[in-house]
Short mmCIF file of N, CA and C in Angstrom, two decimals:
data_model
loop_
_atom_site.label_atom_id
_atom_site.label_comp_id
_atom_site.label_asym_id
_atom_site.label_seq_id
_atom_site.Cartn_x
_atom_site.Cartn_y
_atom_site.Cartn_z
N ILE P 292 7.85 1.86 19.59
CA ILE P 292 6.56 2.52 19.33
C ILE P 292 6.55 3.90 19.97
N LEU P 293 7.01 3.96 21.21
CA LEU P 293 7.02 5.26 21.90
C LEU P 293 7.89 6.26 21.15
N LYS P 294 8.97 5.78 20.54
CA LYS P 294 9.85 6.69 19.81
C LYS P 294 9.11 7.34 18.64
N LYS P 295 8.14 6.63 18.07
CA LYS P 295 7.39 7.20 16.95
C LYS P 295 6.42 8.26 17.43
N CYS P 296 6.18 8.31 18.73
CA CYS P 296 5.22 9.29 19.27
C CYS P 296 5.85 10.67 19.33
N THR P 297 5.95 11.33 18.21
CA THR P 297 6.52 12.67 18.18
C THR P 297 5.41 13.70 18.12
N ARG P 298 5.75 14.94 18.30
CA ARG P 298 4.72 15.99 18.26
C ARG P 298 4.08 16.09 16.88
N GLU P 299 4.76 15.57 15.87
CA GLU P 299 4.22 15.68 14.50
C GLU P 299 3.15 14.63 14.23
N ASN P 300 3.36 13.42 14.72
CA ASN P 300 2.41 12.35 14.39
C ASN P 300 1.74 11.79 15.64
N TRP P 301 1.75 12.57 16.72
CA TRP P 301 1.13 12.07 17.96
C TRP P 301 -0.37 11.83 17.73
N GLU P 302 -1.03 12.78 17.12
CA GLU P 302 -2.48 12.64 16.91
C GLU P 302 -2.77 11.48 15.97
N GLU P 303 -1.88 11.25 15.01
CA GLU P 303 -2.15 10.20 14.02
C GLU P 303 -1.77 8.82 14.55
N SER P 304 -0.64 8.72 15.24
CA SER P 304 -0.16 7.41 15.66
C SER P 304 -0.47 7.12 17.12
N CYS P 305 0.08 7.91 18.02
CA CYS P 305 -0.06 7.61 19.45
C CYS P 305 -1.51 7.51 19.88
N LEU P 306 -2.33 8.42 19.41
CA LEU P 306 -3.73 8.39 19.83
C LEU P 306 -4.38 7.08 19.38
N VAL P 307 -4.13 6.70 18.13
CA VAL P 307 -4.69 5.44 17.62
C VAL P 307 -4.12 4.27 18.39
N LEU P 308 -2.81 4.28 18.61
CA LEU P 308 -2.20 3.19 19.36
C LEU P 308 -2.76 3.12 20.77
N GLN P 309 -2.94 4.27 21.38
CA GLN P 309 -3.46 4.29 22.74
C GLN P 309 -4.85 3.66 22.78
N ARG P 310 -5.71 4.06 21.84
CA ARG P 310 -7.07 3.50 21.82
C ARG P 310 -7.01 2.01 21.49
N TYR P 311 -6.12 1.63 20.58
CA TYR P 311 -6.01 0.22 20.21
C TYR P 311 -5.58 -0.61 21.41
N PHE P 312 -4.55 -0.16 22.12
CA PHE P 312 -4.08 -0.91 23.29
C PHE P 312 -5.14 -0.93 24.37
N SER P 313 -5.88 0.14 24.52
CA SER P 313 -6.94 0.17 25.53
C SER P 313 -7.98 -0.88 25.19
N TRP P 314 -8.35 -0.98 23.92
CA TRP P 314 -9.35 -1.97 23.51
C TRP P 314 -8.79 -3.38 23.72
N GLU P 315 -7.53 -3.57 23.33
CA GLU P 315 -6.92 -4.88 23.48
C GLU P 315 -6.85 -5.26 24.96
N TYR P 316 -6.49 -4.32 25.80
CA TYR P 316 -6.39 -4.58 27.23
C TYR P 316 -7.75 -4.97 27.80
N GLU P 317 -8.78 -4.26 27.40
CA GLU P 317 -10.13 -4.58 27.90
C GLU P 317 -10.54 -5.97 27.44
N ASP P 318 -10.29 -6.30 26.19
CA ASP P 318 -10.65 -7.61 25.67
C ASP P 318 -9.90 -8.69 26.45
N TYR P 319 -8.62 -8.47 26.66
CA TYR P 319 -7.81 -9.44 27.40
C TYR P 319 -8.32 -9.58 28.82
N HIS P 320 -8.69 -8.49 29.42
CA HIS P 320 -9.17 -8.50 30.80
C HIS P 320 -10.49 -9.29 30.88
N TYR P 321 -11.36 -9.08 29.92
CA TYR P 321 -12.66 -9.78 29.97
C TYR P 321 -12.47 -11.27 29.74
N GLU P 322 -11.50 -11.64 28.91
CA GLU P 322 -11.28 -13.06 28.66
C GLU P 322 -10.88 -13.77 29.94
N LYS P 323 -10.08 -13.11 30.76
CA LYS P 323 -9.66 -13.73 32.02
C LYS P 323 -10.74 -13.50 33.06
#
């Protein structure tokens, strides 16, 4: 996934992935 984080698609992929993982992490944290 990190390899896909290039300067060309960082805004399209990495940013979305970052927000997605942040949401997933928060959900996981609240479950525990």
